[in-house]
Short mmCIF file of C-alpha atoms and ligand atoms in Angstrom, two decimals:
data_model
loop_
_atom_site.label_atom_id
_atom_site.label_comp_id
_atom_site.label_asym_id
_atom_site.label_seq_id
_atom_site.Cartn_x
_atom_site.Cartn_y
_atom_site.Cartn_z
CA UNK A 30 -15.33 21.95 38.64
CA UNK A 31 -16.11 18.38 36.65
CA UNK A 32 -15.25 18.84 33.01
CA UNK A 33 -18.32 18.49 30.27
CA UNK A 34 -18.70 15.19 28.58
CA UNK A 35 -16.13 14.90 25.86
CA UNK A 36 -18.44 14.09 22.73
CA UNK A 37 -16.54 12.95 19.23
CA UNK A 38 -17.67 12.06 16.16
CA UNK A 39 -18.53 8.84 14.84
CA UNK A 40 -16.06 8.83 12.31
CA UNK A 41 -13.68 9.78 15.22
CA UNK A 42 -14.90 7.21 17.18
CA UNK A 43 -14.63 4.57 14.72
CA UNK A 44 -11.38 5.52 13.76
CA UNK A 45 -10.48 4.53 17.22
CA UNK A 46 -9.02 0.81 17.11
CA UNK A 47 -7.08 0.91 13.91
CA UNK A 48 -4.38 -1.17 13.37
CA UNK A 49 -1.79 1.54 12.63
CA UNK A 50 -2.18 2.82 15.99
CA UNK A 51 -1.21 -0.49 17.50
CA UNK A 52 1.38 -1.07 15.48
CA UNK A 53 3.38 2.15 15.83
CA UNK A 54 2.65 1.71 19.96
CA UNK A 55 3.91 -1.64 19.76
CA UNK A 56 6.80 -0.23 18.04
CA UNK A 57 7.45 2.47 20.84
CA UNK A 58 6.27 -0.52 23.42
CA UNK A 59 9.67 -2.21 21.85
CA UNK A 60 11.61 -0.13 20.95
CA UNK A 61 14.59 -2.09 21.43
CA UNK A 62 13.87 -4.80 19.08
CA UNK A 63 14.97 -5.59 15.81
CA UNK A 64 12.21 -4.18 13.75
CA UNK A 65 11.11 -6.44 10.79
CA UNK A 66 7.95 -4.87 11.09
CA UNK A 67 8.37 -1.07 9.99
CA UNK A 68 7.06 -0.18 6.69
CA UNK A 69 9.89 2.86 6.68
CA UNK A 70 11.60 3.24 3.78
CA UNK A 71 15.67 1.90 3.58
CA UNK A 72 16.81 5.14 5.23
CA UNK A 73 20.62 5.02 3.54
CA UNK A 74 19.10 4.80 -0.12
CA UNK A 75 17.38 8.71 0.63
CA UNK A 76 18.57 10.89 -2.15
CA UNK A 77 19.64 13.67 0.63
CA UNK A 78 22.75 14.93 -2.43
CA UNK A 79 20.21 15.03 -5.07
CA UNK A 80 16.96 16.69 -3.20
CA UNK A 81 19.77 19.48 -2.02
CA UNK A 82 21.01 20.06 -5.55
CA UNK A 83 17.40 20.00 -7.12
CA UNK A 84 15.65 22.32 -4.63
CA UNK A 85 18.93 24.56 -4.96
CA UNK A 86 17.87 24.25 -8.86
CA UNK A 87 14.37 25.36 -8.17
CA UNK A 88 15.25 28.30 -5.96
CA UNK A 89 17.91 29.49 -7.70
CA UNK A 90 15.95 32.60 -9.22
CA UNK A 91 14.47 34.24 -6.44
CA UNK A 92 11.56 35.26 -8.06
CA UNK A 93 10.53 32.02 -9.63
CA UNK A 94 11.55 30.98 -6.12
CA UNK A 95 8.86 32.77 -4.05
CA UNK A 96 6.10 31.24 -6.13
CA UNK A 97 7.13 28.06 -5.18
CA UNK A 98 7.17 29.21 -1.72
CA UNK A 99 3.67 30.26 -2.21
CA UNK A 100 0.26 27.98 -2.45
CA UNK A 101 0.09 25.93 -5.27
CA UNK A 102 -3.60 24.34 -6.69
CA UNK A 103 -5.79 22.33 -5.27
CA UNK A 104 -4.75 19.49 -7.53
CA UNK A 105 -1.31 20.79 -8.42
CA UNK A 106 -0.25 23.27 -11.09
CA UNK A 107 -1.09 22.21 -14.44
CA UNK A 108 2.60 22.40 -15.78
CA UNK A 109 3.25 20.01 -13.29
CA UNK A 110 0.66 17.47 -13.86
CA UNK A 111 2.03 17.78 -17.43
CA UNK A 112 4.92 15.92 -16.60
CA UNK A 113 3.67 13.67 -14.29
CA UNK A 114 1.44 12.72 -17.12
CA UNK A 115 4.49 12.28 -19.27
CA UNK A 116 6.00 10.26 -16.62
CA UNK A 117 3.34 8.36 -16.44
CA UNK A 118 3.25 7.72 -20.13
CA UNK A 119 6.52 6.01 -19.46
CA UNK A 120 5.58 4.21 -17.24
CA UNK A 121 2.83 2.63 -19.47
CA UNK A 122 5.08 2.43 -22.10
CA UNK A 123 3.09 4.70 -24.48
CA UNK A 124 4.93 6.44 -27.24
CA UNK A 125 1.58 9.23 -27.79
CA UNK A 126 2.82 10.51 -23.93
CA UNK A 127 -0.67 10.03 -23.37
CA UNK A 128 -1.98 13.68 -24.55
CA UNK A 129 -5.56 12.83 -25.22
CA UNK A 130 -5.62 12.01 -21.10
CA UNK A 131 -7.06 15.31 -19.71
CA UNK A 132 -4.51 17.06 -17.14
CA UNK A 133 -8.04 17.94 -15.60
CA UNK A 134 -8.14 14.00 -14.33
CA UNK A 135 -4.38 14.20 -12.30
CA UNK A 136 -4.37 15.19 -9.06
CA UNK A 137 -1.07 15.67 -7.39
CA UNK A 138 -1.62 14.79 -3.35
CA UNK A 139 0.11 14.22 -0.30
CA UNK A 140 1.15 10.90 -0.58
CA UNK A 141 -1.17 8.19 -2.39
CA UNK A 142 -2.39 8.04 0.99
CA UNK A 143 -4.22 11.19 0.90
CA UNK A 144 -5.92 10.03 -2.84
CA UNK A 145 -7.14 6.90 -0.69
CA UNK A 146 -8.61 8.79 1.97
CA UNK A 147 -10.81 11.16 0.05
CA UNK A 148 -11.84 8.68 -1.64
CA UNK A 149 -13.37 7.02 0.64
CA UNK A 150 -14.97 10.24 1.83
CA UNK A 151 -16.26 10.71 -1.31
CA UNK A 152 -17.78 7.32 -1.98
CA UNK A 153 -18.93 5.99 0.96
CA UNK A 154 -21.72 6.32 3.43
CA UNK A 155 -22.16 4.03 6.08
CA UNK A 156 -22.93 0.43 5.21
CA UNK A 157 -21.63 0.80 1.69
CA UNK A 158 -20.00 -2.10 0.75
CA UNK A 159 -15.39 -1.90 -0.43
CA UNK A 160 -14.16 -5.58 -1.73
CA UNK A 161 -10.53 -6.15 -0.68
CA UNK A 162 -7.97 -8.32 -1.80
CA UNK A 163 -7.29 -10.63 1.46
CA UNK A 164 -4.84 -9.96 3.04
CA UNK A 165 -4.54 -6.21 2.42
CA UNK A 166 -3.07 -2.88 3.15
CA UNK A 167 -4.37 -2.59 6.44
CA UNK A 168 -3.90 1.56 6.86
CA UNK A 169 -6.65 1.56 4.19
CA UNK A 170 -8.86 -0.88 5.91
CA UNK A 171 -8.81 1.78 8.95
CA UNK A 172 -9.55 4.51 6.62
CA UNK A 173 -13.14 2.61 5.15
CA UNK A 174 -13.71 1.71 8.77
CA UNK A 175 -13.60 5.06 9.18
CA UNK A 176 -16.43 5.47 6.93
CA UNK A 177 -18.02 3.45 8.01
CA UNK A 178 -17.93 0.91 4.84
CA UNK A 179 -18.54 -2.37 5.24
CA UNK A 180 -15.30 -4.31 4.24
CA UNK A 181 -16.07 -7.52 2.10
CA UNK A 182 -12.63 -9.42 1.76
CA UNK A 183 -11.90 -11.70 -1.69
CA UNK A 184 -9.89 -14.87 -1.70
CA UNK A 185 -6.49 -13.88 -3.00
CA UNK A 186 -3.66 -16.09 -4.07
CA UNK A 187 -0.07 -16.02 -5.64
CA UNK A 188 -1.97 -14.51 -8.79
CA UNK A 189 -3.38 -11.50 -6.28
CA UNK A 190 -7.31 -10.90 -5.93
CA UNK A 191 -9.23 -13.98 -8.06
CA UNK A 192 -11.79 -13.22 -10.54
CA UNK A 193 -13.47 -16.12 -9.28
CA UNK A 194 -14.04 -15.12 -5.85
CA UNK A 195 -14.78 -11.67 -7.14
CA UNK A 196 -17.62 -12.70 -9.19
CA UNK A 197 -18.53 -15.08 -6.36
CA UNK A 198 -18.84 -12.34 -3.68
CA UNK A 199 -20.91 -10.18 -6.16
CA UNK A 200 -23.38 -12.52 -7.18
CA UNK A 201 -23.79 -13.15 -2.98
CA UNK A 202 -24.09 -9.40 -2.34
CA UNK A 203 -26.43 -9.56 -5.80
CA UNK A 204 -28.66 -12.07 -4.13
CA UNK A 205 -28.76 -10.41 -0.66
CA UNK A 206 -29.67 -6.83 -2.35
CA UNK A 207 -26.90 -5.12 -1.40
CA UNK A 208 -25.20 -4.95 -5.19
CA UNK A 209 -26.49 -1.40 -5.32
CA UNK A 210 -24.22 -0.52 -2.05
CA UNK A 211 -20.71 -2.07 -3.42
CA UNK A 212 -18.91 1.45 -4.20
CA UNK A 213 -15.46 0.09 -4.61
CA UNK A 214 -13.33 -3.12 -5.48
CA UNK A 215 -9.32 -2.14 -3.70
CA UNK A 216 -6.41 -3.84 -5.27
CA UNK A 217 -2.91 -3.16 -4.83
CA UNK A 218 -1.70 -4.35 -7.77
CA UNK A 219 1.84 -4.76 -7.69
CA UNK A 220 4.05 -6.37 -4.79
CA UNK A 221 1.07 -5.69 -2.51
CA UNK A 222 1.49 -4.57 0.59
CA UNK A 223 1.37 -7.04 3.10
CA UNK A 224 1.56 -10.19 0.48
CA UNK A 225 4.42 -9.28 -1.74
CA UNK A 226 1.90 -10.59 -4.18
CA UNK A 227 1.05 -8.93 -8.07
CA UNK A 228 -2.10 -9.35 -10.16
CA UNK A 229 -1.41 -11.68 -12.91
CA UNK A 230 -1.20 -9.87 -16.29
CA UNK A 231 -4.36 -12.28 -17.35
CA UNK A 232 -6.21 -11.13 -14.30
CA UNK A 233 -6.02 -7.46 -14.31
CA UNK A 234 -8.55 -6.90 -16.91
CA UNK A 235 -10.58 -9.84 -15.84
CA UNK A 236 -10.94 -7.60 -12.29
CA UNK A 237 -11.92 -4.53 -14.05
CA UNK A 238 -14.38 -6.23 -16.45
CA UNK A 239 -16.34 -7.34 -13.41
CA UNK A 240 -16.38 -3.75 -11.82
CA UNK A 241 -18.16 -2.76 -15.23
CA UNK A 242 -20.24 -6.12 -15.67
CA UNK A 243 -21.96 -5.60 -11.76
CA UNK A 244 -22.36 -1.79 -11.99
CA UNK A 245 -25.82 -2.51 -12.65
CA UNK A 246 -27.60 -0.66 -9.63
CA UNK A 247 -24.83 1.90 -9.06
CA UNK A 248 -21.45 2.55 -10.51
CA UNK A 249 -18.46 0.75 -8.91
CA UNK A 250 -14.95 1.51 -9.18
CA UNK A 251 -11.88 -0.25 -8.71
CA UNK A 252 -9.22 1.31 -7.09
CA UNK A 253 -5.76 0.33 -8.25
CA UNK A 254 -3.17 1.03 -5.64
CA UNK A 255 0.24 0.95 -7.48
CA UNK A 256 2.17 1.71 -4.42
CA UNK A 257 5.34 -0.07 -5.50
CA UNK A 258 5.00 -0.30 -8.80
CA UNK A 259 8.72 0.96 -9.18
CA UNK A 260 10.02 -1.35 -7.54
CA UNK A 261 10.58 -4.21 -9.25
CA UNK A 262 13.58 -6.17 -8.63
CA UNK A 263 13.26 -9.32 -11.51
CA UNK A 264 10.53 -10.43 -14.62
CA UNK A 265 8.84 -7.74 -16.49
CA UNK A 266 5.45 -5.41 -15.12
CA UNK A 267 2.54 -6.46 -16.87
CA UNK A 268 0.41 -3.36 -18.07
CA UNK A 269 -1.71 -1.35 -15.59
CA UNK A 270 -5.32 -2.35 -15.05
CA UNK A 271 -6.01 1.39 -15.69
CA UNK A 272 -4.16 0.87 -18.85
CA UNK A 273 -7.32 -1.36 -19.97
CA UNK A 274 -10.14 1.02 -18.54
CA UNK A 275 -10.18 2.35 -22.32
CA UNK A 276 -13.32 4.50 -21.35
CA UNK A 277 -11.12 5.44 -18.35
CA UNK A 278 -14.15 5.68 -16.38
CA UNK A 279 -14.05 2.79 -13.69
CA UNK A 280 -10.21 3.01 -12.29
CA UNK A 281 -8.78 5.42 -9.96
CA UNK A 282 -4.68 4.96 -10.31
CA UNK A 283 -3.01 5.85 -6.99
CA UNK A 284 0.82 6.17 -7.80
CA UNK A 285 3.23 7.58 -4.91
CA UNK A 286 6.99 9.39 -4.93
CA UNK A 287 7.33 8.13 -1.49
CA UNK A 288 8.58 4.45 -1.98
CA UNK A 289 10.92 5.49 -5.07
CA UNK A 290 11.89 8.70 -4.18
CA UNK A 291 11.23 9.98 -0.78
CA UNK A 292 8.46 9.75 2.32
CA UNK A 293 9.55 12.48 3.45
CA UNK A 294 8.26 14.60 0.18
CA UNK A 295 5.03 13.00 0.17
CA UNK A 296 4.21 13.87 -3.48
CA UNK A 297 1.48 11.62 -4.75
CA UNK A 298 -0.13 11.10 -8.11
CA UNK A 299 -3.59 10.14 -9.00
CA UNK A 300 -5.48 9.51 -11.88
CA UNK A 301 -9.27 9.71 -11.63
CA UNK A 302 -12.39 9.31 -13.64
CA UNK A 303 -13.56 12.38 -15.05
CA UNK A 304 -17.21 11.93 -12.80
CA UNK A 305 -14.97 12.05 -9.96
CA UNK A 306 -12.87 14.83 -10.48
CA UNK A 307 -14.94 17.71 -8.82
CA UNK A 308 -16.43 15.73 -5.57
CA UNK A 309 -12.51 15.02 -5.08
CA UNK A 310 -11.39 18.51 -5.72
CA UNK A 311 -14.29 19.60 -3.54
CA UNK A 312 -13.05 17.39 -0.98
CA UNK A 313 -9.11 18.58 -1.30
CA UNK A 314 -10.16 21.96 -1.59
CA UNK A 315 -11.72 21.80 1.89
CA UNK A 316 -8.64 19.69 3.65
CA UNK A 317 -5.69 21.51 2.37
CA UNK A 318 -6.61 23.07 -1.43
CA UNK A 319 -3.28 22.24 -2.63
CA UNK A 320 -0.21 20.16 -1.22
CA UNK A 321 3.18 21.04 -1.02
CA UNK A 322 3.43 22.98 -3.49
CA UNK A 323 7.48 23.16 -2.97
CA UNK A 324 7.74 19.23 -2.84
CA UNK A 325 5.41 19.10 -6.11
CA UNK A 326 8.45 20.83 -8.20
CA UNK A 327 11.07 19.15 -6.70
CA UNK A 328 10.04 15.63 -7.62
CA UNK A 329 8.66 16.79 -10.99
CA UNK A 330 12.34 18.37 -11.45
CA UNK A 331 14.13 15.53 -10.64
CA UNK A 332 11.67 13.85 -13.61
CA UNK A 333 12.10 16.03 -16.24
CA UNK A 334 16.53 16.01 -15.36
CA UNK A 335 15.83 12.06 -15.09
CA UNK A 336 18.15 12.00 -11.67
CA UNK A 337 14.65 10.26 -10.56
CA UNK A 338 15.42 8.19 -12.90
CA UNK A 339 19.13 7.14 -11.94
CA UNK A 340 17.62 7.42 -8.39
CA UNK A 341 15.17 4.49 -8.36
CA UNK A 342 17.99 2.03 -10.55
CA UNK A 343 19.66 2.70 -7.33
CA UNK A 344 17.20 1.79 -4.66
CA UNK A 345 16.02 -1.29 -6.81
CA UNK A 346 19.72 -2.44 -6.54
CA UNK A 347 19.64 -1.96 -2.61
CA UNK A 348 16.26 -3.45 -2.05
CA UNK A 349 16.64 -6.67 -4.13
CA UNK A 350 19.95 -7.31 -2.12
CA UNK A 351 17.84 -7.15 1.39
CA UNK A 352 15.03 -8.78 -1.04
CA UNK A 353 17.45 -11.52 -1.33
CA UNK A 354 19.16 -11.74 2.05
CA UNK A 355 15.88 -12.12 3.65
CA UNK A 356 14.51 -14.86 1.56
CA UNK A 357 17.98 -16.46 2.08
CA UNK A 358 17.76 -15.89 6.13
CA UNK A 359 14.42 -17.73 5.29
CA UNK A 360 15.68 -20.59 4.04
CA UNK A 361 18.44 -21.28 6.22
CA UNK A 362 16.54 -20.29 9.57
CA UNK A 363 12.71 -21.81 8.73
CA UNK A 364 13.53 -24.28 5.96
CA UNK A 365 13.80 -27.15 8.15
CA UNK A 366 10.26 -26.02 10.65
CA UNK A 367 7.76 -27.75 9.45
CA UNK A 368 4.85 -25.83 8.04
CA UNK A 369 6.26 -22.98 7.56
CA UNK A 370 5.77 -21.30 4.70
CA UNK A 371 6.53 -17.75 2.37
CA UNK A 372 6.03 -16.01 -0.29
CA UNK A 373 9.04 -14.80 -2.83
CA UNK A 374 8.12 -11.15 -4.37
CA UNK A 375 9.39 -9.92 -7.62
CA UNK A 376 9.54 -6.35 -5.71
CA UNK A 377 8.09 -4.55 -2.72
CA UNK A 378 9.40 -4.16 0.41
CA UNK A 379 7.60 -6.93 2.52
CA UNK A 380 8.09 -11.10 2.75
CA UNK A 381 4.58 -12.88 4.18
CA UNK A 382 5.44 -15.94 5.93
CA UNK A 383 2.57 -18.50 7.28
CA UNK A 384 2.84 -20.68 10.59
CA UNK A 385 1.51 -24.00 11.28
CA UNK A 386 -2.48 -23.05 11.87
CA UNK A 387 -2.58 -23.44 15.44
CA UNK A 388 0.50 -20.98 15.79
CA UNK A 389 -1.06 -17.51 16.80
CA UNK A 390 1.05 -14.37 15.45
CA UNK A 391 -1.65 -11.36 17.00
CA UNK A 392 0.12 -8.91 19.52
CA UNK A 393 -1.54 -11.09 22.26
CA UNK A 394 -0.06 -14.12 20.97
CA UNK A 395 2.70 -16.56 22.96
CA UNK A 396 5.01 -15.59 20.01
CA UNK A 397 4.88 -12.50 19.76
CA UNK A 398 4.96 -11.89 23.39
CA UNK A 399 8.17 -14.24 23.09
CA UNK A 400 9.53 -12.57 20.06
CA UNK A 401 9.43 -8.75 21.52
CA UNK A 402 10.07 -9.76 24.82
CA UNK A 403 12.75 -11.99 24.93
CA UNK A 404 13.96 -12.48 21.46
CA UNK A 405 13.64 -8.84 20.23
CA UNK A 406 12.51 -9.14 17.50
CA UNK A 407 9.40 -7.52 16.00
CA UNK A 408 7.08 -8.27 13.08
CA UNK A 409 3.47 -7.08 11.47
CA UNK A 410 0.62 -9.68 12.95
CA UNK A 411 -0.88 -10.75 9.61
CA UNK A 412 -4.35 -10.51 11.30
CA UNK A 413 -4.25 -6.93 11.23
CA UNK A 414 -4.56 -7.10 6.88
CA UNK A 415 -7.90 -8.62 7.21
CA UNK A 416 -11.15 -6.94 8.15
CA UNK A 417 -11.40 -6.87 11.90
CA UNK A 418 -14.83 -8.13 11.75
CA UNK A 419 -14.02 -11.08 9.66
CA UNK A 420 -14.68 -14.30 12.16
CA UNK A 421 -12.61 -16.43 9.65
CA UNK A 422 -9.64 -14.67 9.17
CA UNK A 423 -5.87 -16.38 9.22
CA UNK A 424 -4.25 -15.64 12.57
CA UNK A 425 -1.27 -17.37 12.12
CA UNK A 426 1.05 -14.89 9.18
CA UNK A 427 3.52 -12.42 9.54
CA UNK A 428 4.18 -9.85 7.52
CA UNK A 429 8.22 -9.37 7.52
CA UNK A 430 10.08 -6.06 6.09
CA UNK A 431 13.43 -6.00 4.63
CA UNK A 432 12.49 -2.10 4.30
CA UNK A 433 14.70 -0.57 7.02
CA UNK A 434 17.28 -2.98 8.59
CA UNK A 435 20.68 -3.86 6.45
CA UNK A 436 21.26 -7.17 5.03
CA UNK A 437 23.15 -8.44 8.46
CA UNK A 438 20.18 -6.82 10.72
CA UNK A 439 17.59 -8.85 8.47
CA UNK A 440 20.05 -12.13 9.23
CA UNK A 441 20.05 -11.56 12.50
CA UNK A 442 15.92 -10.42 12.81
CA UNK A 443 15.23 -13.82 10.93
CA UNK A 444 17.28 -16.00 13.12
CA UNK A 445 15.57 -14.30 16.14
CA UNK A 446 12.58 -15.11 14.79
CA UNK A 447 13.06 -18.79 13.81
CA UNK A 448 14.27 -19.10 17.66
CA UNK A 449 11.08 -17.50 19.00
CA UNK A 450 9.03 -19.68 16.21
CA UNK A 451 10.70 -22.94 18.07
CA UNK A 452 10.93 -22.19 21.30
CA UNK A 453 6.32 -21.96 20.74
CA UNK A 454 6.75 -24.89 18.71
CA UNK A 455 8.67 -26.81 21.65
CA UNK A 456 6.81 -25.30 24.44
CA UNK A 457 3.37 -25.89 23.10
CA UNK A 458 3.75 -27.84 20.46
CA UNK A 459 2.20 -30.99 22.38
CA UNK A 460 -0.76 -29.22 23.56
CA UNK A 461 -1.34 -28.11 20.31
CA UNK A 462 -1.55 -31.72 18.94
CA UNK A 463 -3.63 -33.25 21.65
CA UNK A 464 -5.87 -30.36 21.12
CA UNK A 465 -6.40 -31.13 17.58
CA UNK A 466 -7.14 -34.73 17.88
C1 PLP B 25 -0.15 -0.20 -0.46
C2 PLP B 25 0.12 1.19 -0.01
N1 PLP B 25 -0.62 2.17 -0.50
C3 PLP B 25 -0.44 3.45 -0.14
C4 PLP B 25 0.53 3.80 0.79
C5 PLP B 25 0.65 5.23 1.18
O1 PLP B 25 1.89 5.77 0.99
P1 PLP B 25 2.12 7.34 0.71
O2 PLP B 25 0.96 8.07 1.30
O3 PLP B 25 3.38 7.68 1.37
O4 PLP B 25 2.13 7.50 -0.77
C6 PLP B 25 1.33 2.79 1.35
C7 PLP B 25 2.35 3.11 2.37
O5 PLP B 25 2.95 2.28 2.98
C8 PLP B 25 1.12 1.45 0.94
O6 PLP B 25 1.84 0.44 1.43
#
């Protein structure tokens, strides 16, 4: 008997080509590779010792135990969002631990990741308009594809998303008519994620000042995606933008556990504008009303002890040595290509390196057909952090990870990769320059 017609959703359907799901088939495609392209945490710095001892803490009565076994909220026990807020409070630096912030506005999720998504459910319709920093996170640019939002990328530099260009793109979308459909303005504000790049302490209120100044037609919010805002390996973190949204009505803070603490918990913290907080909880209470509530008391444990604390000195420590081996391998491997270029970030987990122009990075590229294939060595196409339907986009970047290999696998992934980057350069670099004359 022939099988009915399969029929999916549009959101389904448009979730279909997302660069995540390339990436993690390339990464099963090539398996064995040197991986300079997985965004995985540095698997030896995983606090397996402390999360034993501090879920052995939290079960130790047996009845206290079983309610932690049982559901939690839909945005997390209020107890719990207490000290997140304090933690938070630290993090801001704000002696008044930040009590006239109602708990109401925290929302304790799976992963940032999860704040991001229903967000975008809850904002857009299709055709409404997100700004992005370009490059950008790219999982997030498959989750407003998703939505169907239209994806309007900003010039970004080593100062992160420019005012400039911000105001530029509004006025354009002013003068087309389509102001009244910008929802959202995404930055990642510290050590983004592909760029390694922050916002400049003189930009971040300069970015939210034009979110208020062109919510004219409708409101628009600016989502500020502090990812890796722990980790911070040299210089001093300039103050949140949410720290100048003094009405606290414009930013939505995404803050994870996952890159200081543990993926593998997948507690994430959000602040949100008060309008927001019911079509959110609306939205959580229909996906999961309430996420693990078990991992939620672990991390906020580990807080109030401050073993997080002592935790994240550590992993800071461990990441600014591969920080440092990798811009080293850099220099000694690319320093003497020509046209080669990076980018050195205070913190993160990610180097962005840029190729002479003509030098395609994609997954159907020469390199990266030579890298994988016969170099082994793998790396993030910087292609995939712009809008897919953006004609103009750079093709020629890689984003590079010094996330999950040791100091002496990032030496040896780099030297691959400046082998791979000459061999194209020998092979077609002639054809290149007749080409271009
Ligand atoms: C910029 C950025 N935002 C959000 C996330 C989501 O992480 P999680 O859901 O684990 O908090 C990531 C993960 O890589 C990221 O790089």
């Amino acid at each position: 008997m022939e099988r009915a017609v399969l029929r999916l959703s549009e959101q389904a359907l448009r979730s279909a080509d997302q660069a995540i799901g390339f990436l993690m088939q390339q990464a099963v495609e090539n398996a064995d590779c040197i991986s300079l392209a997985a965004g995985l945490v540095d698997e030896q710095s995983l606090p397996v010792d402390l999360v034993r001892e501090t879920v052995g803490q939290v079960l130790q009565d047996a009845t206290a135990g079983r309610k932690l076994l049982q559901y939690g909220t839909t945005q997390g026990p209020e107890p719990l969002r207490r000290v997140f807020r304090d933690y938070l409070a630290e993090l801001e630096q704000r002696t008044d631990r930040l009590t006239d912030l109602p708990l109401s506005q925290f929302f304790l999720t799976t992963g940032s990741q999860q704040l991001l998504a229903l967000l975008a459910q809850a904002l857009f319709n299709p055709g409404d308009i997100c700004l992005v920093a370009a490059p950008t996170y790219f999982v997030f640019l498959g989750v407003l594809q998703a939505v169907g939002a239209s994806i309007v990328p900003v010039q970004s530099d080593q100062q992160g998303m420019c005012p400039v260009a911000l105001r530029a793109a509004l006025q354009r979308l002013d003068q087309s008519g389509l102001l009244g459909r910008v929802r959202l303005i995404y930055v990642v504000s510290d050590f983004e994620n592909p760029s390694g790049v922050s916002v400049s302490a003189d930009r971040r209120p300069a970015l939210l000042a034009l979110a208020r100044e062109y919510s004219r037609e409708s409101r628009i919010f600016l989502l500020e995606d502090a990812a890796y805002r722990e980790l911070r390996y040299d210089g001093q973190s300039p103050p949140s933008i949410w720290s100048y949204d003094r009405e606290r009505d414009t930013v939505i803070l995404a803050q994870t556990f996952s890159k200081s603490f543990s993926p593998g918990i997948r507690v994430g913290l959000g602040v949100v504008p008060q309008v927001l907080v019911k079509p959110l909880s609306d939205l959580k209470g229909n996906e999961d009303f309430g996420s693990a509530h078990l991992n939620q008391h672990v991390v906020a444990r580990a807080i109030k002890e401050r073993t997080y604390h002592q935790h994240v000195q550590r992993v800071r420590d461990g990441y600014r040595i591969k920080r440092d081996a990798m811009l080293e391998a850099a220099e000694q491997e690319f320093g003497d290509i020509p046209g080669v270029t990076w980018y050195r970030p205070e913190g993160g987990m990610y180097v962005w390196m840029r190729l002479p122009e003509w030098i395609g990075t994609g997954f159907d590229s020469v390199l990266f057909r030579r890298a994988t294939q016969v170099d082994k060595v793998m790396y993030v196409p910087g292609e995939l952090c712009y809008p897919q339907d953006w004609p103009s986009r750079p093709r020629c970047e890689m984003r590079l990870s010094f996330g999950v290999q040791s100091a002496d696998g990032i030496r040896e992934g780099m030297r691959r990769l400046a082998n791979a980057v000459r061999w194209v350069l020998t092979e077609q670099g002639a054809g290149s320059s007749a080409r271009s004359q």
